[in-house]
GROMACS .gro file of C-alpha atoms in nm:
model
  409
    1MET     CA    1   3.150   6.518 -10.087
    2PRO     CA    2   3.065   6.398  -9.727
    3LEU     CA    3   3.242   6.083  -9.600
    4THR     CA    4   3.074   5.740  -9.580
    5GLU     CA    5   3.028   5.586  -9.238
    6LYS     CA    6   3.324   5.365  -9.282
    7LYS     CA    7   3.554   5.649  -9.406
    8LEU     CA    8   3.438   5.882  -9.128
    9LEU     CA    9   3.543   5.624  -8.872
   10SER     CA   10   3.873   5.594  -9.038
   11PHE     CA   11   3.912   5.974  -9.050
   12VAL     CA   12   3.831   6.014  -8.679
   13VAL     CA   13   4.080   5.746  -8.583
   14GLU     CA   14   4.351   5.919  -8.794
   15ASN     CA   15   4.277   6.261  -8.672
   16PHE     CA   16   4.170   6.185  -8.326
   17ILE     CA   17   4.399   6.444  -8.160
   18ASP     CA   18   4.242   6.720  -8.373
   19ALA     CA   19   3.903   6.733  -8.200
   20PRO     CA   20   3.753   7.037  -8.390
   21LYS     CA   21   3.846   6.883  -8.727
   22CYS     CA   22   3.680   6.551  -8.630
   23LEU     CA   23   3.369   6.727  -8.496
   24GLN     CA   24   3.331   6.922  -8.820
   25ALA     CA   25   3.348   6.598  -9.027
   26ILE     CA   26   3.087   6.426  -8.798
   27VAL     CA   27   2.846   6.714  -8.819
   28GLU     CA   28   2.889   6.722  -9.203
   29PHE     CA   29   2.803   6.350  -9.207
   30ALA     CA   30   2.495   6.414  -8.998
   31ARG     CA   31   2.386   6.673  -9.247
   32HIS     CA   32   2.386   6.412  -9.524
   33ASN     CA   33   2.256   6.116  -9.316
   34ASP     CA   34   1.963   6.023  -9.095
   35ALA     CA   35   1.982   5.980  -8.719
   36GLY     CA   36   2.007   5.605  -8.741
   37ALA     CA   37   2.331   5.634  -8.944
   38LEU     CA   38   2.490   5.868  -8.689
   39MET     CA   39   2.390   5.634  -8.398
   40ARG     CA   40   2.562   5.341  -8.587
   41PHE     CA   41   2.870   5.559  -8.626
   42PHE     CA   42   2.874   5.639  -8.248
   43LYS     CA   43   2.837   5.272  -8.174
   44GLN     CA   44   3.126   5.185  -8.402
   45CYS     CA   45   3.337   5.440  -8.204
   46HIS     CA   46   3.237   5.261  -7.888
   47ASN     CA   47   3.320   4.930  -8.016
   48ILE     CA   48   3.678   5.032  -8.112
   49LYS     CA   49   3.716   5.193  -7.775
   50LEU     CA   50   3.710   5.564  -7.872
   51ASN     CA   51   3.547   5.786  -7.622
   52ALA     CA   52   3.208   5.757  -7.800
   53MET     CA   53   3.012   5.939  -7.524
   54GLU     CA   54   3.221   6.247  -7.548
   55ILE     CA   55   3.212   6.242  -7.927
   56ALA     CA   56   2.832   6.211  -7.923
   57CYS     CA   57   2.791   6.481  -7.663
   58HIS     CA   58   2.995   6.734  -7.839
   59THR     CA   59   2.829   6.647  -8.180
   60ILE     CA   60   2.481   6.694  -8.019
   61ASP     CA   61   2.577   7.025  -7.882
   62ALA     CA   62   2.708   7.124  -8.225
   63LEU     CA   63   2.388   7.011  -8.400
   64LEU     CA   64   2.167   7.203  -8.162
   65GLY     CA   65   2.347   7.518  -8.280
   66ASN     CA   66   2.171   7.467  -8.622
   67GLY     CA   67   1.824   7.581  -8.499
   68GLU     CA   68   1.506   7.390  -8.537
   69GLU     CA   69   1.648   7.152  -8.795
   70GLY     CA   70   1.930   7.054  -8.543
   71LYS     CA   71   1.686   7.016  -8.257
   72GLU     CA   72   1.466   6.782  -8.463
   73TYR     CA   73   1.776   6.573  -8.548
   74VAL     CA   74   1.875   6.543  -8.183
   75HIS     CA   75   1.526   6.459  -8.092
   76GLN     CA   76   1.526   6.164  -8.339
   77LEU     CA   77   1.846   6.033  -8.158
   78TYR     CA   78   1.663   6.029  -7.839
   79MET     CA   79   1.344   5.875  -7.985
   80GLU     CA   80   1.524   5.595  -8.181
   81SER     CA   81   1.755   5.496  -7.897
   82GLY     CA   82   1.652   5.208  -7.663
   83ALA     CA   83   1.697   5.150  -7.304
   84SER     CA   84   2.000   4.899  -7.374
   85ASP     CA   85   2.174   5.159  -7.594
   86VAL     CA   86   2.514   5.237  -7.445
   87LEU     CA   87   2.465   5.602  -7.541
   88ARG     CA   88   2.104   5.628  -7.410
   89GLY     CA   89   2.225   5.860  -7.138
   90VAL     CA   90   2.391   6.104  -7.393
   91TYR     CA   91   2.078   6.102  -7.611
   92THR     CA   92   1.873   6.169  -7.302
   93ILE     CA   93   2.099   6.477  -7.219
   94GLY     CA   94   2.043   6.592  -7.583
   95GLU     CA   95   1.666   6.580  -7.523
   96ALA     CA   96   1.721   6.775  -7.200
   97PHE     CA   97   1.937   7.030  -7.397
   98ILE     CA   98   1.651   7.087  -7.636
   99ALA     CA   99   1.414   7.165  -7.345
  100PHE     CA  100   1.675   7.406  -7.207
  101ARG     CA  101   1.714   7.584  -7.532
  102ASP     CA  102   1.350   7.643  -7.546
  103PHE     CA  103   1.352   7.770  -7.184
  104ASP     CA  104   1.152   7.475  -7.062
  105VAL     CA  105   1.328   7.414  -6.738
  106GLU     CA  106   1.054   7.193  -6.586
  107ARG     CA  107   1.084   6.950  -6.870
  108GLY     CA  108   1.462   6.967  -6.900
  109GLU     CA  109   1.544   6.907  -6.537
  110PRO     CA  110   1.426   6.549  -6.502
  111LEU     CA  111   1.557   6.453  -6.845
  112LEU     CA  112   1.910   6.595  -6.755
  113ARG     CA  113   1.904   6.413  -6.419
  114LYS     CA  114   1.825   6.084  -6.580
  115GLY     CA  115   2.072   6.126  -6.868
  116VAL     CA  116   2.359   6.201  -6.623
  117LEU     CA  117   2.270   5.900  -6.413
  118LEU     CA  118   2.265   5.676  -6.709
  119CYS     CA  119   2.600   5.817  -6.830
  120TYR     CA  120   2.745   5.769  -6.481
  121ARG     CA  121   2.647   5.409  -6.473
  122THR     CA  122   2.784   5.361  -6.827
  123ILE     CA  123   3.115   5.519  -6.740
  124ARG     CA  124   3.150   5.275  -6.446
  125ASN     CA  125   3.096   4.984  -6.676
  126PHE     CA  126   3.320   5.126  -6.964
  127PRO     CA  127   3.591   5.326  -6.791
  128PHE     CA  128   3.754   5.422  -7.131
  129GLU     CA  129   3.440   5.631  -7.196
  130ILE     CA  130   3.489   6.001  -7.122
  131ILE     CA  131   3.234   6.275  -7.091
  132GLU     CA  132   3.199   6.615  -6.922
  133ILE     CA  133   3.031   6.439  -6.635
  134GLY     CA  134   3.149   6.682  -6.365
  135PHE     CA  135   2.996   6.989  -6.520
  136LEU     CA  136   2.689   6.802  -6.608
  137MET     CA  137   2.651   6.680  -6.248
  138GLN     CA  138   2.705   7.056  -6.134
  139ASN     CA  139   2.411   7.156  -6.363
  140VAL     CA  140   2.189   6.875  -6.222
  141PHE     CA  141   2.274   6.983  -5.878
  142LEU     CA  142   2.193   7.353  -5.937
  143LEU     CA  143   1.856   7.251  -6.095
  144GLU     CA  144   1.745   7.049  -5.790
  145GLY     CA  145   1.541   7.343  -5.666
  146VAL     CA  146   1.310   7.313  -5.980
  147ASN     CA  147   1.146   6.988  -5.862
  148TYR     CA  148   1.307   6.945  -5.512
  149PRO     CA  149   1.265   7.294  -5.351
  150ILE     CA  150   1.368   7.346  -4.986
  151ALA     CA  151   1.237   7.599  -4.732
  152GLU     CA  152   1.575   7.736  -4.633
  153ARG     CA  153   1.698   8.073  -4.748
  154PHE     CA  154   2.018   8.257  -4.706
  155PRO     CA  155   1.941   8.590  -4.523
  156LYS     CA  156   1.910   8.875  -4.779
  157PRO     CA  157   2.225   9.079  -4.778
  158SER     CA  158   2.202   9.464  -4.704
  159PHE     CA  159   2.448   9.751  -4.762
  160ASP     CA  160   2.544  10.084  -4.615
  161ILE     CA  161   2.639  10.391  -4.822
  162VAL     CA  162   2.981  10.491  -4.714
  163HIS     CA  163   3.051  10.794  -4.967
  164CYS     CA  164   2.864  10.955  -5.243
  165ASP     CA  165   3.007  11.210  -5.493
  166LEU     CA  166   2.811  11.199  -5.816
  167TYR     CA  167   2.818  11.352  -6.153
  168GLY     CA  168   2.503  11.535  -6.225
  169SER     CA  169   2.495  11.444  -6.602
  170SER     CA  170   2.555  11.077  -6.586
  171PRO     CA  171   2.313  10.898  -6.833
  172TYR     CA  172   2.321  10.574  -6.632
  173THR     CA  173   2.503  10.411  -6.346
  174VAL     CA  174   2.759  10.132  -6.378
  175PHE     CA  175   2.737   9.891  -6.076
  176THR     CA  176   3.020   9.653  -5.973
  177LEU     CA  177   3.124   9.463  -5.660
  178ALA     CA  178   3.436   9.332  -5.520
  179ASP     CA  179   3.632   9.223  -5.216
  180ASN     CA  180   3.960   9.388  -5.097
  181VAL     CA  181   4.174   9.164  -5.321
  182TYR     CA  182   3.975   9.240  -5.634
  183PHE     CA  183   3.962   9.611  -5.563
  184ARG     CA  184   4.342   9.629  -5.535
  185LYS     CA  185   4.394   9.415  -5.850
  186TYR     CA  186   4.130   9.562  -6.085
  187PHE     CA  187   3.962   9.888  -5.987
  188ALA     CA  188   4.215  10.154  -6.112
  189ARG     CA  189   4.202  10.003  -6.457
  190PHE     CA  190   3.823   9.939  -6.446
  191ALA     CA  191   3.750  10.309  -6.363
  192SER     CA  192   4.010  10.472  -6.595
  193GLU     CA  193   3.893  10.263  -6.893
  194LEU     CA  194   3.533  10.319  -6.824
  195ARG     CA  195   3.577  10.693  -6.799
  196GLU     CA  196   3.809  10.709  -7.101
  197GLN     CA  197   3.546  10.539  -7.326
  198CYS     CA  198   3.219  10.659  -7.170
  199GLY     CA  199   3.289  10.989  -7.013
  200ASN     CA  200   3.144  11.102  -6.672
  201VAL     CA  201   2.945  10.788  -6.592
  202ASN     CA  202   2.855  10.740  -6.231
  203ILE     CA  203   2.986  10.421  -6.068
  204PHE     CA  204   2.821  10.237  -5.786
  205LEU     CA  205   3.091  10.035  -5.616
  206MET     CA  206   3.010   9.774  -5.354
  207LEU     CA  207   3.288   9.644  -5.138
  208VAL     CA  208   3.257   9.329  -4.929
  209ASN     CA  209   3.415   9.367  -4.581
  210PRO     CA  210   3.636   9.659  -4.696
  211ASP     CA  211   3.941   9.762  -4.494
  212GLU     CA  212   4.017  10.126  -4.428
  213ASP     CA  213   4.289  10.143  -4.688
  214VAL     CA  214   4.054  10.025  -4.960
  215ILE     CA  215   3.771  10.258  -4.854
  216SER     CA  216   4.024  10.556  -4.847
  217ARG     CA  217   4.147  10.464  -5.195
  218ALA     CA  218   3.799  10.430  -5.344
  219LYS     CA  219   3.698  10.772  -5.208
  220GLU     CA  220   3.966  10.927  -5.441
  221TYR     CA  221   3.738  10.867  -5.742
  222GLY     CA  222   3.478  11.122  -5.854
  223GLY     CA  223   3.131  11.023  -5.973
  224MET     CA  224   3.112  10.745  -5.708
  225THR     CA  225   2.864  10.588  -5.486
  226LEU     CA  226   3.062  10.369  -5.236
  227ALA     CA  227   2.874  10.115  -5.033
  228SER     CA  228   2.978   9.841  -4.798
  229THR     CA  229   2.828   9.503  -4.732
  230LYS     CA  230   2.926   9.226  -4.488
  231TYR     CA  231   2.984   8.853  -4.526
  232ASP     CA  232   3.138   8.628  -4.256
  233GLY     CA  233   3.080   8.288  -4.420
  234SER     CA  234   3.313   8.039  -4.583
  235TRP     CA  235   3.233   8.105  -4.958
  236MET     CA  236   3.340   8.457  -5.038
  237VAL     CA  237   3.360   8.396  -5.411
  238GLU     CA  238   3.003   8.268  -5.425
  239PHE     CA  239   2.881   8.560  -5.218
  240CYS     CA  240   3.051   8.810  -5.454
  241ILE     CA  241   2.896   8.671  -5.763
  242SER     CA  242   2.547   8.649  -5.628
  243SER     CA  243   2.491   8.920  -5.358
  244ARG     CA  244   2.462   9.192  -5.630
  245PHE     CA  245   2.149   9.028  -5.773
  246MET     CA  246   2.012   8.941  -5.404
  247MET     CA  247   2.031   9.315  -5.344
  248ALA     CA  248   1.951   9.426  -5.707
  249ASN     CA  249   1.625   9.588  -5.615
  250ASP     CA  250   1.768   9.780  -5.334
  251ILE     CA  251   2.049   9.898  -5.563
  252LEU     CA  252   1.807  10.000  -5.822
  253LYS     CA  253   1.593  10.190  -5.584
  254SER     CA  254   1.917  10.368  -5.432
  255VAL     CA  255   2.025  10.463  -5.792
  256GLY     CA  256   1.686  10.566  -5.895
  257GLY     CA  257   1.758  10.510  -6.267
  258THR     CA  258   1.909  10.280  -6.514
  259THR     CA  259   2.193  10.056  -6.382
  260ILE     CA  260   2.431   9.842  -6.571
  261PHE     CA  261   2.561   9.543  -6.362
  262ILE     CA  262   2.899   9.432  -6.491
  263ASP     CA  263   3.181   9.214  -6.355
  264PHE     CA  264   3.455   9.380  -6.167
  265ASP     CA  265   3.730   9.223  -6.387
  266SER     CA  266   3.594   9.389  -6.700
  267THR     CA  267   3.761   9.598  -6.965
  268PHE     CA  268   3.604   9.874  -7.179
  269PRO     CA  269   3.738   9.863  -7.532
  270GLN     CA  270   3.656  10.124  -7.806
  271GLY     CA  271   3.302  10.103  -7.878
  272SER     CA  272   3.193  10.061  -7.523
  273PHE     CA  273   3.009  10.388  -7.517
  274GLU     CA  274   2.772  10.298  -7.796
  275ILE     CA  275   2.703   9.954  -7.657
  276LEU     CA  276   2.641  10.051  -7.301
  277SER     CA  277   2.430  10.359  -7.411
  278LYS     CA  278   2.208  10.130  -7.619
  279ILE     CA  279   2.141   9.868  -7.355
  280SER     CA  280   2.075  10.132  -7.098
  281GLN     CA  281   1.752  10.222  -7.285
  282TYR     CA  282   1.574   9.894  -7.199
  283SER     CA  283   1.391   9.797  -6.887
  284LEU     CA  284   1.579   9.459  -6.857
  285ALA     CA  285   1.853   9.350  -7.093
  286MET     CA  286   2.068   9.034  -7.060
  287CYS     CA  287   2.312   8.833  -7.259
  288ASP     CA  288   2.175   8.499  -7.405
  289THR     CA  289   2.493   8.297  -7.482
  290GLY     CA  290   2.300   8.036  -7.682
  291LYS     CA  291   2.481   7.764  -7.486
  292SER     CA  292   2.308   7.436  -7.417
  293TYR     CA  293   2.409   7.412  -7.057
  294PRO     CA  294   2.152   7.610  -6.853
  295ALA     CA  295   2.414   7.730  -6.609
  296LEU     CA  296   2.586   7.909  -6.902
  297ARG     CA  297   2.285   8.031  -7.095
  298ILE     CA  298   2.224   8.368  -6.925
  299THR     CA  299   2.558   8.524  -6.817
  300ALA     CA  300   2.578   8.726  -6.494
  301ALA     CA  301   2.871   8.930  -6.629
  302LEU     CA  302   2.661   9.200  -6.797
  303LEU     CA  303   2.307   9.307  -6.726
  304ALA     CA  304   2.104   9.629  -6.773
  305ALA     CA  305   1.807   9.724  -6.557
  306GLN     CA  306   1.567  10.005  -6.488
  307PRO     CA  307   1.375  10.041  -6.165
  308THR     CA  308   1.035   9.933  -6.285
  309GLU     CA  309   0.771   9.702  -6.118
  310GLU     CA  310   0.837   9.417  -6.375
  311THR     CA  311   1.224   9.445  -6.312
  312PHE     CA  312   1.159   9.434  -5.938
  313SER     CA  313   0.947   9.119  -5.988
  314PHE     CA  314   1.220   8.957  -6.194
  315PHE     CA  315   1.494   9.016  -5.938
  316ASP     CA  316   1.261   8.904  -5.650
  317THR     CA  317   1.239   8.567  -5.833
  318ALA     CA  318   1.607   8.536  -5.907
  319SER     CA  319   1.713   8.638  -5.562
  320ASP     CA  320   1.481   8.382  -5.413
  321PHE     CA  321   1.643   8.099  -5.619
  322MET     CA  322   1.989   8.229  -5.526
  323ARG     CA  323   1.911   8.248  -5.147
  324GLU     CA  324   1.782   7.888  -5.161
  325ASP     CA  325   2.093   7.762  -5.340
  326PHE     CA  326   2.342   7.944  -5.125
  327THR     CA  327   2.215   7.732  -4.818
  328ARG     CA  328   2.286   7.411  -4.991
  329ALA     CA  329   2.596   7.193  -4.923
  330GLY     CA  330   2.774   7.125  -5.255
  331PRO     CA  331   2.940   7.283  -5.557
  332VAL     CA  332   2.716   7.587  -5.604
  333TYR     CA  333   2.949   7.799  -5.802
  334ALA     CA  334   2.753   7.953  -6.114
  335PHE     CA  335   2.429   7.929  -5.903
  336ASP     CA  336   2.379   8.303  -5.985
  337GLN     CA  337   2.363   8.234  -6.359
  338MET     CA  338   2.136   7.926  -6.306
  339ALA     CA  339   1.900   8.149  -6.099
  340LEU     CA  340   1.891   8.403  -6.368
  341TYR     CA  341   1.815   8.135  -6.630
  342ARG     CA  342   1.536   7.992  -6.418
  343ALA     CA  343   1.392   8.346  -6.372
  344VAL     CA  344   1.401   8.403  -6.751
  345CYS     CA  345   1.227   8.068  -6.800
  346LEU     CA  346   0.938   8.176  -6.574
  347TRP     CA  347   0.948   8.525  -6.743
  348LYS     CA  348   0.901   8.372  -7.094
  349LYS     CA  349   0.629   8.143  -6.961
  350LYS     CA  350   0.432   8.451  -6.857
  351GLY     CA  351   0.483   8.611  -7.196
  352LEU     CA  352   0.701   8.878  -7.062
  353ALA     CA  353   0.991   9.020  -7.267
  354VAL     CA  354   1.364   9.039  -7.179
  355THR     CA  355   1.576   9.232  -7.421
  356GLU     CA  356   1.871   9.000  -7.546
  357ILE     CA  357   2.184   9.207  -7.576
  358ASN     CA  358   2.360   8.995  -7.846
  359SER     CA  359   2.046   9.020  -8.083
  360LEU     CA  360   2.008   9.392  -7.996
  361ILE     CA  361   2.360   9.497  -8.067
  362GLY     CA  362   2.437   9.247  -8.367
  363GLY     CA  363   2.761   9.274  -8.555
  364ASP     CA  364   3.062   9.055  -8.489
  365ALA     CA  365   3.104   9.123  -8.120
  366ARG     CA  366   2.969   8.867  -7.869
  367PHE     CA  367   2.875   8.972  -7.520
  368PRO     CA  368   2.995   8.950  -7.250
  369GLY     CA  369   3.311   8.852  -7.421
  370PHE     CA  370   3.363   9.193  -7.565
  371PHE     CA  371   3.413   9.324  -7.206
  372CYS     CA  372   3.626   9.033  -7.074
  373LEU     CA  373   3.994   9.092  -6.996
  374LYS     CA  374   4.256   8.886  -7.166
  375GLU     CA  375   4.367   8.573  -6.970
  376GLU     CA  376   4.705   8.729  -6.885
  377ASP     CA  377   4.549   9.019  -6.727
  378VAL     CA  378   4.324   8.831  -6.474
  379ILE     CA  379   4.407   8.638  -6.156
  380PRO     CA  380   4.524   8.288  -6.273
  381LEU     CA  381   4.227   8.036  -6.283
  382GLU     CA  382   4.415   7.799  -6.050
  383GLU     CA  383   4.421   8.059  -5.785
  384ARG     CA  384   4.039   8.139  -5.834
  385TRP     CA  385   3.945   7.782  -5.855
  386ARG     CA  386   4.088   7.689  -5.515
  387LEU     CA  387   3.844   7.943  -5.353
  388ARG     CA  388   3.527   7.812  -5.521
  389THR     CA  389   3.297   7.553  -5.377
  390LEU     CA  390   3.377   7.337  -5.671
  391ALA     CA  391   3.723   7.271  -5.509
  392HIS     CA  392   3.587   7.176  -5.171
  393TYR     CA  393   3.326   6.903  -5.251
  394LYS     CA  394   3.343   6.560  -5.401
  395PHE     CA  395   3.064   6.357  -5.550
  396LYS     CA  396   2.958   6.049  -5.344
  397GLY     CA  397   2.667   5.905  -5.524
  398PHE     CA  398   2.298   5.928  -5.610
  399ARG     CA  399   2.006   5.929  -5.385
  400PRO     CA  400   1.714   5.680  -5.476
  401ASP     CA  401   1.522   5.976  -5.638
  402GLY     CA  402   1.818   6.068  -5.853
  403ARG     CA  403   1.943   6.366  -5.655
  404LEU     CA  404   2.323   6.395  -5.609
  405ILE     CA  405   2.516   6.342  -5.269
  406TRP     CA  406   2.819   6.552  -5.203
  407GLU     CA  407   3.080   6.525  -4.940
  408GLN     CA  408   3.292   6.831  -4.831
  409ILE     CA  409   3.665   6.764  -4.865
   0.00000   0.00000   0.00000
């Protein structure tokens, strides 16, 4: 039996430290009540100084996971809220999330910008309200190119082949990229697990600014194309995550066949052979995570591509977005995934198909999580975070047109 509005409020107050339990109860309440009732509940949360904005934001995200019915419900929250509603910003973000789930980035971008601005103003007036404002701001910033494009472009990277010793029978090539630190930390495991599960599969390893010791160690592996690329800027992490896609077409042409792009800190559990073999059969296959945030929707951790004219066109588009974003001053980490998402939006608008890996494979495994190392096996997040642009910029305010202002720390 679903809780009444009054009992739900008491339940949330009593169980506030158990966020998943509270969220489940709120979503169940929404299933049996209209949008107006849920809005009244959120307002009651605000009145008793619970973090109503965060509660509403997480509820909206959960509701959107229920397909068309959930989207219609979230749309009603937006339509029934007024300009004076303290949660108008959250409901506007919900409407933006609907657009993003439909791959309508042109509609979603201004809605998200407006919603975040409203939430920011609300938080300043009610400091007890909490919301994931930092990540929302990052998404807004990364989407500025949609309606505020700039002419600057980061120079397209290039690479040199240092060594080539290939297996003749490899069904596809696995591409990965790293700097010297990541090579020493991960590559022995990466190569041994891949070969153990998938046999004699060729690896295209690209190293950023490799030293002689790393090159020498990499040459010890068979079935290997070893390439070198250079970067002398300040943001090595951002270069490593994006340059593979900026150079994707050149990589595909060099390989001359199906290439699976995968993160360097990946693992290859049992079942990897069947999965990689299946996705290698498609012209362009990517992982749709189903998340509401556009920067998280299309993961850059796993992608399969064949050297076709359509694929070249896709990467030309994604590369152009990345090269624009990489010239901007601000927290651009995850701009590779935002660029892939924007490219998919244009792709779908043209009526072109992209194979979705999670739908293709089915079963209980979710991708790219299936290939992710356990937390204890990766470089600690605190160490990785310090090197990202996120740790080097602070938010300063909004321009009159709603764009964000950042200051380097």
